[in-house]
């Protein structure tokens, strides 16, 4: 299903503006500024009123306008326009540049999930449902609402179902990574940065047969969905800062019953652990353009928003990178703004467009539009609009396919019950503030499944007490 097509409107989106001052950066390190890292490895209205949008891509059908292996240079970017979101094209100066070599990859390559996830989807098919206040009920493992059963045009809850699928999409159930976070202001990399390592693990809703007797819970009676946390290694004055965060099963429930994430931070200079509030997940992290909920395009709690399925498009975007970012290479060219993947492989994908509208009246966004790959449920693009309904931020991503070892060799191992991971792994987030010209880039190219070797290591990782030991 998901058959509603996007039509062209009468007006174009806002044009590129570099008119505002850059956001000020404090000189001292405070722990809220790096709280965004917690999200790095987190594991996982009526349809007839859809707004028309410009630049709707043609129905490519079985044919593609590109050939695999084509290389698009800057003087050829007009070829890309019909297959890009109109908001992205209107702000292309951030992303396309002289000297770029954009490689065209295969059209609609097979990135289907692991067999264990498919089996769980079939086992529980028809049981999950959308409950009060857009909550998710009766879900244990797998994709809650099979995408082939969602009718974007006729089902007023299609957007909600897609976003519950988005949050429960297949991916590593326990991963570790290095990370590098950089700040950019109109083409200049600022001296403020963070690097270190992070890890995360799914504690519930796991599809492996080994946990079937626990209804997908890693530990009996588990109340958490996942746990994640980073350790900062540089710069020197932030070295040793560690965080640990829990997301709870109750976050799938109605707002009246939800439980916000818990996060603790160890601050070496104070030699103590403090609990910090993550209730205001929509606040901008100090000195950045990201909010907690912007990571991966949407890292929030589904019932806190209204969702509308706007239709389908064939969209071109970065997929299965051929380049090496951090930690493999520390000086890869991300364009003159430091915010571009145009020197990499892009692929034409079937996507569904979903609009997020906050239920909370004091949310900084009026709405956010996400372009989500129908097969992998990963996001290709997100566009956040301010309260005046003017385009504010553009979020893009890059990924690696777990079964492709051409970049760094055999890098992504299987685990018990999952010999073939089949994971389209998120390895970079970029956000561009089109109103100020600022932005941020997060690279974590070596994200892999080798961190957690056994349940004992998981128990130690999720124990808040380990923070006080400084490791």
Tab-separated table of C-alpha atoms in Angstrom:
chain	number	residue	atom	x	y	z
A	1	UNK	CA	0.000	0.000	0.000
A	2	UNK	CA	1.435	3.424	0.957
A	3	UNK	CA	0.329	4.515	-2.486
A	4	UNK	CA	-0.420	8.227	-2.094
A	5	UNK	CA	1.844	10.254	-4.389
A	6	UNK	CA	3.112	13.753	-3.603
A	7	UNK	CA	1.928	16.497	-5.924
A	8	UNK	CA	3.485	19.834	-6.813
A	9	UNK	CA	2.469	22.996	-4.924
A	10	UNK	CA	2.201	26.603	-5.968
A	11	UNK	CA	5.114	27.933	-3.941
A	12	UNK	CA	8.736	26.942	-3.460
A	13	UNK	CA	10.289	26.413	-0.026
A	14	UNK	CA	12.334	29.155	1.642
A	15	UNK	CA	15.562	30.048	-0.101
A	16	UNK	CA	19.032	29.741	1.422
A	17	UNK	CA	19.773	32.435	3.959
A	18	UNK	CA	23.070	33.130	5.694
A	19	UNK	CA	21.825	36.203	7.468
A	20	UNK	CA	22.078	35.549	11.172
A	21	UNK	CA	24.903	35.492	13.664
A	22	UNK	CA	26.358	32.166	14.686
A	23	UNK	CA	25.366	30.734	18.023
A	24	UNK	CA	27.791	31.660	20.789
A	25	UNK	CA	30.068	28.983	22.226
A	26	UNK	CA	31.068	29.037	25.865
A	27	UNK	CA	34.725	28.453	26.618
A	28	UNK	CA	34.179	26.086	29.538
A	29	UNK	CA	32.970	22.519	29.298
A	30	UNK	CA	29.691	21.725	31.001
A	31	UNK	CA	28.149	18.304	30.944
A	32	UNK	CA	24.823	19.196	29.266
A	33	UNK	CA	26.713	20.178	26.122
A	34	UNK	CA	27.797	16.616	25.422
A	35	UNK	CA	24.613	14.941	26.574
A	36	UNK	CA	23.645	14.485	22.911
A	37	UNK	CA	26.173	11.647	22.705
A	38	UNK	CA	23.855	9.453	24.761
A	39	UNK	CA	21.634	9.174	21.703
A	40	UNK	CA	24.415	8.117	19.345
A	41	UNK	CA	24.038	4.405	19.948
A	42	UNK	CA	20.486	4.287	21.297
A	43	UNK	CA	18.963	1.034	20.073
A	44	UNK	CA	17.009	0.674	19.084
A	45	UNK	CA	-4.598	14.085	11.121
A	46	UNK	CA	-6.604	12.487	8.195
A	47	UNK	CA	-4.562	11.316	5.218
A	48	UNK	CA	-6.801	13.154	2.765
A	49	UNK	CA	-5.505	16.490	4.053
A	50	UNK	CA	-1.897	15.911	2.967
A	51	UNK	CA	-0.131	19.075	1.834
A	52	UNK	CA	1.124	19.213	-1.728
A	53	UNK	CA	4.855	19.669	-2.219
A	54	UNK	CA	7.036	20.839	-5.053
A	55	UNK	CA	9.611	18.739	-6.812
A	56	UNK	CA	7.757	15.452	-6.441
A	57	UNK	CA	9.928	12.856	-8.095
A	58	UNK	CA	8.634	10.960	-11.116
A	59	UNK	CA	7.502	7.379	-10.863
A	60	UNK	CA	10.687	5.631	-11.872
A	61	UNK	CA	9.025	2.240	-11.937
A	62	UNK	CA	11.485	-0.517	-12.792
A	63	UNK	CA	13.690	1.951	-14.672
A	64	UNK	CA	16.168	4.367	-13.143
A	65	UNK	CA	17.244	7.678	-14.690
A	66	UNK	CA	20.784	6.830	-13.566
A	67	UNK	CA	23.169	4.013	-14.262
A	68	UNK	CA	25.041	2.382	-11.408
A	69	UNK	CA	28.543	3.801	-11.450
A	70	UNK	CA	27.550	7.191	-12.906
A	71	UNK	CA	29.534	10.038	-11.351
A	72	UNK	CA	27.747	13.368	-10.975
A	73	UNK	CA	29.972	16.446	-10.889
A	74	UNK	CA	28.954	19.931	-9.832
A	75	UNK	CA	28.069	21.014	-13.378
A	76	UNK	CA	25.636	18.074	-13.654
A	77	UNK	CA	23.645	18.509	-10.436
A	78	UNK	CA	20.501	19.518	-12.326
A	79	UNK	CA	20.113	15.811	-13.103
A	80	UNK	CA	19.584	15.198	-9.377
A	81	UNK	CA	16.857	17.789	-8.773
A	82	UNK	CA	13.772	15.647	-9.597
A	83	UNK	CA	14.934	13.030	-7.083
A	84	UNK	CA	15.763	15.306	-4.148
A	85	UNK	CA	13.437	16.844	-1.559
A	86	UNK	CA	12.596	20.405	-2.691
A	87	UNK	CA	13.831	21.830	0.629
A	88	UNK	CA	17.216	20.208	0.062
A	89	UNK	CA	17.474	21.468	-3.510
A	90	UNK	CA	16.577	25.030	-2.486
A	91	UNK	CA	19.514	24.956	-0.049
A	92	UNK	CA	21.913	23.009	-2.252
A	93	UNK	CA	24.735	25.527	-1.702
A	94	UNK	CA	25.336	23.836	1.645
A	95	UNK	CA	25.771	20.427	0.060
A	96	UNK	CA	26.959	20.624	-3.571
A	97	UNK	CA	30.280	22.178	-4.528
A	98	UNK	CA	32.985	22.432	-7.194
A	99	UNK	CA	35.079	19.276	-7.216
A	100	UNK	CA	32.365	16.966	-5.851
A	101	UNK	CA	32.160	13.443	-7.274
A	102	UNK	CA	28.799	11.940	-6.358
A	103	UNK	CA	28.705	8.265	-7.295
A	104	UNK	CA	25.384	6.669	-8.222
A	105	UNK	CA	24.875	3.299	-6.570
A	106	UNK	CA	22.330	0.572	-7.332
A	107	UNK	CA	18.634	1.465	-7.467
A	108	UNK	CA	16.601	-0.043	-4.638
A	109	UNK	CA	19.353	-2.408	-3.478
A	110	UNK	CA	18.317	-5.238	-1.172
A	111	UNK	CA	18.857	-4.061	2.424
A	112	UNK	CA	16.167	-6.285	3.892
A	113	UNK	CA	16.618	-7.125	7.590
A	114	UNK	CA	17.920	-10.250	9.285
A	115	UNK	CA	15.887	-13.442	9.143
A	116	UNK	CA	15.398	-13.367	12.913
A	117	UNK	CA	13.671	-9.971	12.665
A	118	UNK	CA	11.498	-11.143	9.756
A	119	UNK	CA	10.482	-14.227	11.742
A	120	UNK	CA	9.486	-12.137	14.767
A	121	UNK	CA	7.449	-9.821	12.539
A	122	UNK	CA	5.501	-12.791	11.177
A	123	UNK	CA	5.106	-14.430	14.588
A	124	UNK	CA	3.439	-11.342	16.089
A	125	UNK	CA	1.750	-10.049	12.923
A	126	UNK	CA	-1.635	-8.535	13.725
A	127	UNK	CA	-1.090	-8.324	17.487
A	128	UNK	CA	0.414	-4.816	17.958
A	129	UNK	CA	-2.032	-1.923	17.810
A	130	UNK	CA	-2.123	1.844	18.157
A	131	UNK	CA	-3.566	2.635	21.564
A	132	UNK	CA	-4.772	5.841	23.220
A	133	UNK	CA	-2.724	8.974	22.526
A	134	UNK	CA	-0.808	7.260	19.679
A	135	UNK	CA	0.711	4.741	22.086
A	136	UNK	CA	1.972	1.312	21.037
A	137	UNK	CA	0.263	-1.688	22.609
A	138	UNK	CA	0.937	-5.431	22.574
A	139	UNK	CA	4.298	-5.283	20.824
A	140	UNK	CA	6.958	-7.815	21.769
A	141	UNK	CA	9.418	-8.046	18.864
A	142	UNK	CA	9.772	-7.460	15.132
A	143	UNK	CA	8.138	-4.746	13.020
A	144	UNK	CA	4.921	-3.708	14.798
A	145	UNK	CA	2.966	-2.854	11.631
A	146	UNK	CA	4.186	-4.556	8.440
A	147	UNK	CA	4.794	-1.829	5.886
A	148	UNK	CA	2.941	-3.722	3.154
A	149	UNK	CA	-0.254	-3.431	5.219
A	150	UNK	CA	-0.128	0.327	5.898
A	151	UNK	CA	-2.428	2.431	3.707
A	152	UNK	CA	-1.027	5.957	3.673
A	153	UNK	CA	-4.115	7.401	2.015
A	154	UNK	CA	-6.958	5.665	3.839
A	155	UNK	CA	-5.538	5.061	7.345
A	156	UNK	CA	-5.467	8.199	9.533
A	157	UNK	CA	-2.980	6.430	11.820
A	158	UNK	CA	-0.607	5.496	8.987
A	159	UNK	CA	1.963	8.090	10.070
A	160	UNK	CA	1.859	6.877	13.676
A	161	UNK	CA	2.315	3.262	12.592
A	162	UNK	CA	5.258	4.152	10.352
A	163	UNK	CA	6.970	5.987	13.204
A	164	UNK	CA	6.468	3.123	15.628
A	165	UNK	CA	8.089	0.965	12.938
A	166	UNK	CA	10.859	3.555	12.656
A	167	UNK	CA	11.590	3.327	16.375
A	168	UNK	CA	11.468	-0.499	16.329
A	169	UNK	CA	13.401	-0.957	13.094
A	170	UNK	CA	15.991	-3.664	12.762
A	171	UNK	CA	19.518	-2.825	13.809
A	172	UNK	CA	22.330	-3.866	16.070
A	173	UNK	CA	21.055	-4.987	19.475
A	174	UNK	CA	24.361	-4.178	21.132
A	175	UNK	CA	27.006	-1.909	19.600
A	176	UNK	CA	30.086	0.152	20.334
A	177	UNK	CA	31.679	2.961	18.390
A	178	UNK	CA	34.229	5.733	18.340
A	179	UNK	CA	32.860	9.213	17.689
A	180	UNK	CA	33.992	12.664	16.616
A	181	UNK	CA	31.712	15.703	16.905
A	182	UNK	CA	32.612	18.934	15.120
A	183	UNK	CA	31.175	22.462	15.046
A	184	UNK	CA	30.921	24.536	11.850
A	185	UNK	CA	30.127	28.196	11.242
A	186	UNK	CA	29.633	29.239	7.599
A	187	UNK	CA	32.447	27.064	6.318
A	188	UNK	CA	34.844	27.428	9.255
A	189	UNK	CA	35.466	24.526	11.614
A	190	UNK	CA	35.402	25.871	15.142
A	191	UNK	CA	37.961	24.780	17.764
A	192	UNK	CA	35.269	23.209	19.944
A	193	UNK	CA	34.996	19.444	19.400
A	194	UNK	CA	34.465	16.158	21.241
A	195	UNK	CA	35.783	12.686	20.595
A	196	UNK	CA	35.597	9.432	22.493
A	197	UNK	CA	33.733	6.163	22.439
A	198	UNK	CA	30.168	5.091	23.163
A	199	UNK	CA	28.057	1.958	23.421
A	200	UNK	CA	24.433	0.928	23.638
A	201	UNK	CA	22.375	-2.209	24.092
A	202	UNK	CA	18.758	-3.274	23.579
A	203	UNK	CA	17.308	-4.674	26.806
A	204	UNK	CA	13.814	-5.538	25.553
A	205	UNK	CA	11.763	-6.281	22.406
A	206	UNK	CA	14.599	-8.477	21.138
A	207	UNK	CA	13.665	-10.914	18.328
A	208	UNK	CA	16.231	-13.663	18.983
A	209	UNK	CA	14.714	-17.060	19.896
A	210	UNK	CA	16.981	-17.168	22.952
A	211	UNK	CA	14.786	-14.484	24.588
A	212	UNK	CA	11.390	-15.718	23.419
A	213	UNK	CA	10.555	-17.170	26.841
A	214	UNK	CA	11.045	-13.672	28.311
A	215	UNK	CA	8.847	-12.035	25.624
A	216	UNK	CA	11.938	-10.438	24.114
A	217	UNK	CA	13.450	-9.184	27.375
A	218	UNK	CA	17.187	-9.651	27.868
A	219	UNK	CA	16.704	-9.963	31.638
A	220	UNK	CA	13.563	-11.289	33.297
A	221	UNK	CA	11.172	-8.542	34.425
A	222	UNK	CA	13.046	-5.831	32.485
A	223	UNK	CA	11.391	-2.367	32.541
A	224	UNK	CA	13.918	-0.644	30.267
A	225	UNK	CA	13.971	-0.717	26.483
A	226	UNK	CA	17.625	0.193	26.089
A	227	UNK	CA	20.690	1.660	27.736
A	228	UNK	CA	23.441	3.724	26.164
A	229	UNK	CA	26.276	6.006	27.100
A	230	UNK	CA	29.543	7.630	25.968
A	231	UNK	CA	32.914	8.436	27.463
A	232	UNK	CA	34.686	11.588	26.301
A	233	UNK	CA	38.418	11.241	25.578
A	234	UNK	CA	39.180	14.703	24.169
A	235	UNK	CA	39.596	17.639	24.509
A	236	UNK	CA	41.651	17.464	27.677
A	237	UNK	CA	39.321	19.583	29.830
A	238	UNK	CA	36.393	17.238	29.039
A	239	UNK	CA	38.326	13.980	29.255
A	240	UNK	CA	36.720	11.357	31.470
A	241	UNK	CA	33.158	12.671	31.328
A	242	UNK	CA	30.847	9.647	31.158
A	243	UNK	CA	27.117	9.312	30.758
A	244	UNK	CA	24.626	6.494	31.125
A	245	UNK	CA	21.028	6.711	29.939
A	246	UNK	CA	17.972	4.453	30.202
A	247	UNK	CA	14.926	4.499	27.966
A	248	UNK	CA	11.907	2.703	29.418
A	249	UNK	CA	9.161	0.511	27.998
A	250	UNK	CA	6.687	3.051	29.393
A	251	UNK	CA	7.883	5.525	26.739
A	252	UNK	CA	5.678	3.616	24.272
A	253	UNK	CA	2.591	4.372	26.362
A	254	UNK	CA	0.239	7.369	26.379
A	255	UNK	CA	1.680	10.639	27.647
A	256	UNK	CA	-0.203	10.374	30.943
A	257	UNK	CA	1.667	7.145	31.689
A	258	UNK	CA	5.018	7.715	29.986
A	259	UNK	CA	8.356	7.691	31.750
A	260	UNK	CA	11.039	9.998	30.471
A	261	UNK	CA	14.601	8.829	30.031
A	262	UNK	CA	16.918	8.757	33.034
A	263	UNK	CA	20.475	9.996	32.519
A	264	UNK	CA	23.444	10.142	34.860
A	265	UNK	CA	26.745	11.927	34.239
A	266	UNK	CA	30.120	11.427	35.899
A	267	UNK	CA	32.136	14.660	36.068
A	268	UNK	CA	35.817	14.012	36.820
A	269	UNK	CA	36.523	17.480	38.194
A	270	UNK	CA	33.778	16.956	40.789
A	271	UNK	CA	34.485	13.245	41.229
A	272	UNK	CA	30.814	12.544	41.543
A	273	UNK	CA	27.800	11.305	39.580
A	274	UNK	CA	24.884	13.625	38.965
A	275	UNK	CA	21.467	12.845	37.615
A	276	UNK	CA	20.371	15.182	34.833
A	277	UNK	CA	16.924	15.814	33.425
A	278	UNK	CA	16.108	14.742	29.896
A	279	UNK	CA	12.431	15.688	30.123
A	280	UNK	CA	13.135	18.703	27.888
A	281	UNK	CA	14.457	16.649	25.004
A	282	UNK	CA	13.583	19.426	22.570
A	283	UNK	CA	16.033	21.931	24.080
A	284	UNK	CA	18.999	22.752	21.895
A	285	UNK	CA	22.187	21.320	23.350
A	286	UNK	CA	24.375	24.289	24.311
A	287	UNK	CA	26.461	25.513	21.413
A	288	UNK	CA	24.921	23.114	18.855
A	289	UNK	CA	22.103	23.014	16.342
A	290	UNK	CA	21.042	19.522	17.461
A	291	UNK	CA	18.418	18.728	20.045
A	292	UNK	CA	18.244	15.354	21.800
A	293	UNK	CA	15.405	14.340	19.502
A	294	UNK	CA	17.179	15.258	16.237
A	295	UNK	CA	19.682	12.379	16.312
A	296	UNK	CA	18.905	9.920	13.522
A	297	UNK	CA	16.270	12.466	12.359
A	298	UNK	CA	14.010	11.446	15.256
A	299	UNK	CA	15.174	10.098	18.597
A	300	UNK	CA	12.110	11.135	20.578
A	301	UNK	CA	9.042	9.466	22.007
A	302	UNK	CA	6.354	8.764	19.400
A	303	UNK	CA	3.188	9.479	21.485
A	304	UNK	CA	4.406	13.018	22.211
A	305	UNK	CA	3.681	14.006	18.595
A	306	UNK	CA	0.976	13.828	15.947
A	307	UNK	CA	2.027	12.014	12.782
A	308	UNK	CA	0.725	12.299	9.239
A	309	UNK	CA	1.707	10.230	6.215
A	310	UNK	CA	2.077	12.692	3.326
A	311	UNK	CA	2.821	10.207	0.556
A	312	UNK	CA	5.601	8.448	-1.299
A	313	UNK	CA	8.554	9.575	-3.406
A	314	UNK	CA	11.578	8.047	-5.070
A	315	UNK	CA	14.431	9.872	-3.374
A	316	UNK	CA	18.165	9.944	-3.931
A	317	UNK	CA	20.360	9.983	-0.840
A	318	UNK	CA	23.630	8.742	0.697
A	319	UNK	CA	23.628	4.956	1.205
A	320	UNK	CA	26.313	2.364	1.912
A	321	UNK	CA	29.262	4.743	2.003
A	322	UNK	CA	32.404	4.153	-0.036
A	323	UNK	CA	34.375	6.697	2.011
A	324	UNK	CA	36.149	6.516	5.370
A	325	UNK	CA	35.228	8.955	8.091
A	326	UNK	CA	36.354	9.040	11.709
A	327	UNK	CA	38.171	7.083	13.136
A	328	UNK	CA	39.551	5.628	9.874
A	329	UNK	CA	40.272	9.044	8.392
A	330	UNK	CA	40.224	12.310	10.319
A	331	UNK	CA	40.370	14.742	7.407
A	332	UNK	CA	37.866	13.436	4.850
A	333	UNK	CA	36.434	16.209	2.668
A	334	UNK	CA	32.854	16.995	3.714
A	335	UNK	CA	32.623	20.024	1.430
A	336	UNK	CA	33.293	23.731	2.021
A	337	UNK	CA	30.662	23.932	4.775
A	338	UNK	CA	31.833	20.671	6.380
A	339	UNK	CA	28.259	19.413	6.105
A	340	UNK	CA	28.108	17.418	2.855
A	341	UNK	CA	28.122	13.778	1.739
A	342	UNK	CA	28.345	14.748	-1.958
A	343	UNK	CA	31.702	12.987	-2.358
A	344	UNK	CA	30.170	9.576	-1.693
A	345	UNK	CA	27.735	6.978	-3.063
A	346	UNK	CA	24.036	7.884	-3.325
A	347	UNK	CA	21.205	5.543	-4.222
A	348	UNK	CA	17.642	5.935	-5.472
A	349	UNK	CA	15.221	4.620	-2.849
A	350	UNK	CA	11.487	4.232	-2.318
A	351	UNK	CA	10.608	6.530	0.572
A	352	UNK	CA	7.568	7.606	2.526
A	353	UNK	CA	7.225	11.155	3.796
A	354	UNK	CA	5.918	11.626	7.329
A	355	UNK	CA	5.136	14.887	9.104
A	356	UNK	CA	5.750	15.297	12.830
A	357	UNK	CA	3.680	17.929	14.660
A	358	UNK	CA	4.359	18.440	18.373
A	359	UNK	CA	1.473	17.999	20.787
A	360	UNK	CA	3.300	20.281	23.209
A	361	UNK	CA	2.506	23.915	22.388
A	362	UNK	CA	5.907	25.222	23.545
A	363	UNK	CA	7.948	22.943	21.286
A	364	UNK	CA	10.508	24.937	19.236
A	365	UNK	CA	9.432	23.246	15.994
A	366	UNK	CA	6.158	23.891	14.256
A	367	UNK	CA	6.682	20.617	12.404
A	368	UNK	CA	9.356	18.340	11.000
A	369	UNK	CA	9.147	16.358	7.743
A	370	UNK	CA	11.014	13.056	7.486
A	371	UNK	CA	11.818	11.063	4.338
A	372	UNK	CA	12.000	7.444	5.482
A	373	UNK	CA	13.244	4.506	3.452
A	374	UNK	CA	10.368	2.038	3.167
A	375	UNK	CA	12.527	-1.076	3.350
A	376	UNK	CA	15.039	-0.234	6.089
A	377	UNK	CA	12.986	2.398	7.982
A	378	UNK	CA	16.104	4.555	8.144
A	379	UNK	CA	15.805	8.282	7.491
A	380	UNK	CA	17.342	9.883	4.408
A	381	UNK	CA	16.430	13.482	5.264
A	382	UNK	CA	14.571	15.533	7.847
A	383	UNK	CA	13.482	19.181	7.631
A	384	UNK	CA	12.597	21.091	10.788
A	385	UNK	CA	10.461	24.249	10.618
A	386	UNK	CA	10.362	26.980	13.245
A	387	UNK	CA	7.197	28.350	14.856
A	388	UNK	CA	6.811	30.804	11.959
A	389	UNK	CA	6.745	27.754	9.648
A	390	UNK	CA	10.017	28.775	8.009
A	391	UNK	CA	12.627	26.127	7.235
A	392	UNK	CA	15.176	26.072	10.037
A	393	UNK	CA	17.287	22.899	9.974
A	394	UNK	CA	18.179	20.175	7.482
A	395	UNK	CA	19.315	16.809	8.822
A	396	UNK	CA	21.098	14.241	6.637
A	397	UNK	CA	22.779	10.902	7.323
A	398	UNK	CA	25.231	8.377	5.983
A	399	UNK	CA	25.180	4.597	6.412
A	400	UNK	CA	27.206	1.413	5.966
A	401	UNK	CA	25.855	-1.992	4.964
A	402	UNK	CA	26.942	-4.666	7.414
A	403	UNK	CA	27.436	-7.258	4.677
A	404	UNK	CA	29.801	-5.062	2.629
A	405	UNK	CA	33.407	-5.568	3.747
A	406	UNK	CA	35.004	-3.647	0.864
A	407	UNK	CA	35.801	-0.580	2.978
A	408	UNK	CA	37.631	-2.000	6.008
A	409	UNK	CA	37.373	-5.767	5.715
A	410	UNK	CA	35.200	-7.975	7.913
A	411	UNK	CA	33.969	-5.295	10.320
A	412	UNK	CA	30.471	-6.260	11.504
A	413	UNK	CA	30.116	-9.618	13.214
A	414	UNK	CA	26.997	-11.669	13.751
A	415	UNK	CA	25.939	-12.846	17.187
A	416	UNK	CA	23.915	-15.641	18.758
A	417	UNK	CA	20.880	-16.477	16.571
A	418	UNK	CA	21.977	-13.785	14.076
A	419	UNK	CA	24.828	-15.136	11.923
A	420	UNK	CA	24.035	-12.628	9.148
A	421	UNK	CA	23.272	-9.207	10.712
A	422	UNK	CA	21.956	-7.467	7.538
A	423	UNK	CA	22.068	-4.068	9.209
A	424	UNK	CA	22.137	-0.717	7.388
A	425	UNK	CA	24.246	0.995	10.018
A	426	UNK	CA	24.013	4.719	10.704
A	427	UNK	CA	27.576	6.114	10.744
A	428	UNK	CA	27.116	9.883	10.486
A	429	UNK	CA	24.617	12.642	11.310
A	430	UNK	CA	24.816	16.146	9.851
A	431	UNK	CA	22.629	19.112	10.732
A	432	UNK	CA	22.660	22.408	8.813
A	433	UNK	CA	20.967	25.508	10.179
A	434	UNK	CA	19.859	27.292	7.002
A	435	UNK	CA	18.956	30.455	8.918
A	436	UNK	CA	22.445	31.034	10.391
A	437	UNK	CA	24.826	28.996	8.250
A	438	UNK	CA	26.005	26.994	11.264
A	439	UNK	CA	25.927	23.237	11.704
A	440	UNK	CA	27.333	20.135	13.312
A	441	UNK	CA	28.716	16.814	12.092
A	442	UNK	CA	28.917	13.572	14.075
A	443	UNK	CA	31.060	10.752	12.674
A	444	UNK	CA	31.138	7.188	14.010
A	445	UNK	CA	32.255	5.084	11.026
A	446	UNK	CA	33.430	2.064	13.066
A	447	UNK	CA	30.125	1.343	14.806
A	448	UNK	CA	30.037	-2.432	15.237
A	449	UNK	CA	28.723	-5.363	17.243
A	450	UNK	CA	31.960	-6.450	18.913
A	451	UNK	CA	31.547	-4.478	22.158
A	452	UNK	CA	29.307	-6.756	24.224
A	453	UNK	CA	30.675	-10.288	24.468
A	454	UNK	CA	28.326	-11.678	27.115
A	455	UNK	CA	25.520	-10.821	29.550
A	456	UNK	CA	28.025	-10.134	32.303
A	457	UNK	CA	29.562	-7.275	30.337
A	458	UNK	CA	26.091	-5.911	29.625
A	459	UNK	CA	25.215	-5.980	33.345
A	460	UNK	CA	28.381	-4.051	34.158
A	461	UNK	CA	27.737	-1.517	31.403
A	462	UNK	CA	24.163	-0.704	32.491
A	463	UNK	CA	25.109	-0.380	36.184
A	464	UNK	CA	25.106	3.285	37.241
A	465	UNK	CA	27.676	2.379	39.873
A	466	UNK	CA	30.364	1.881	37.237
A	467	UNK	CA	30.402	5.618	36.597
A	468	UNK	CA	31.775	6.327	40.060
A	469	UNK	CA	34.692	4.012	39.341
A	470	UNK	CA	35.659	6.134	36.362
A	471	UNK	CA	35.495	3.293	33.818
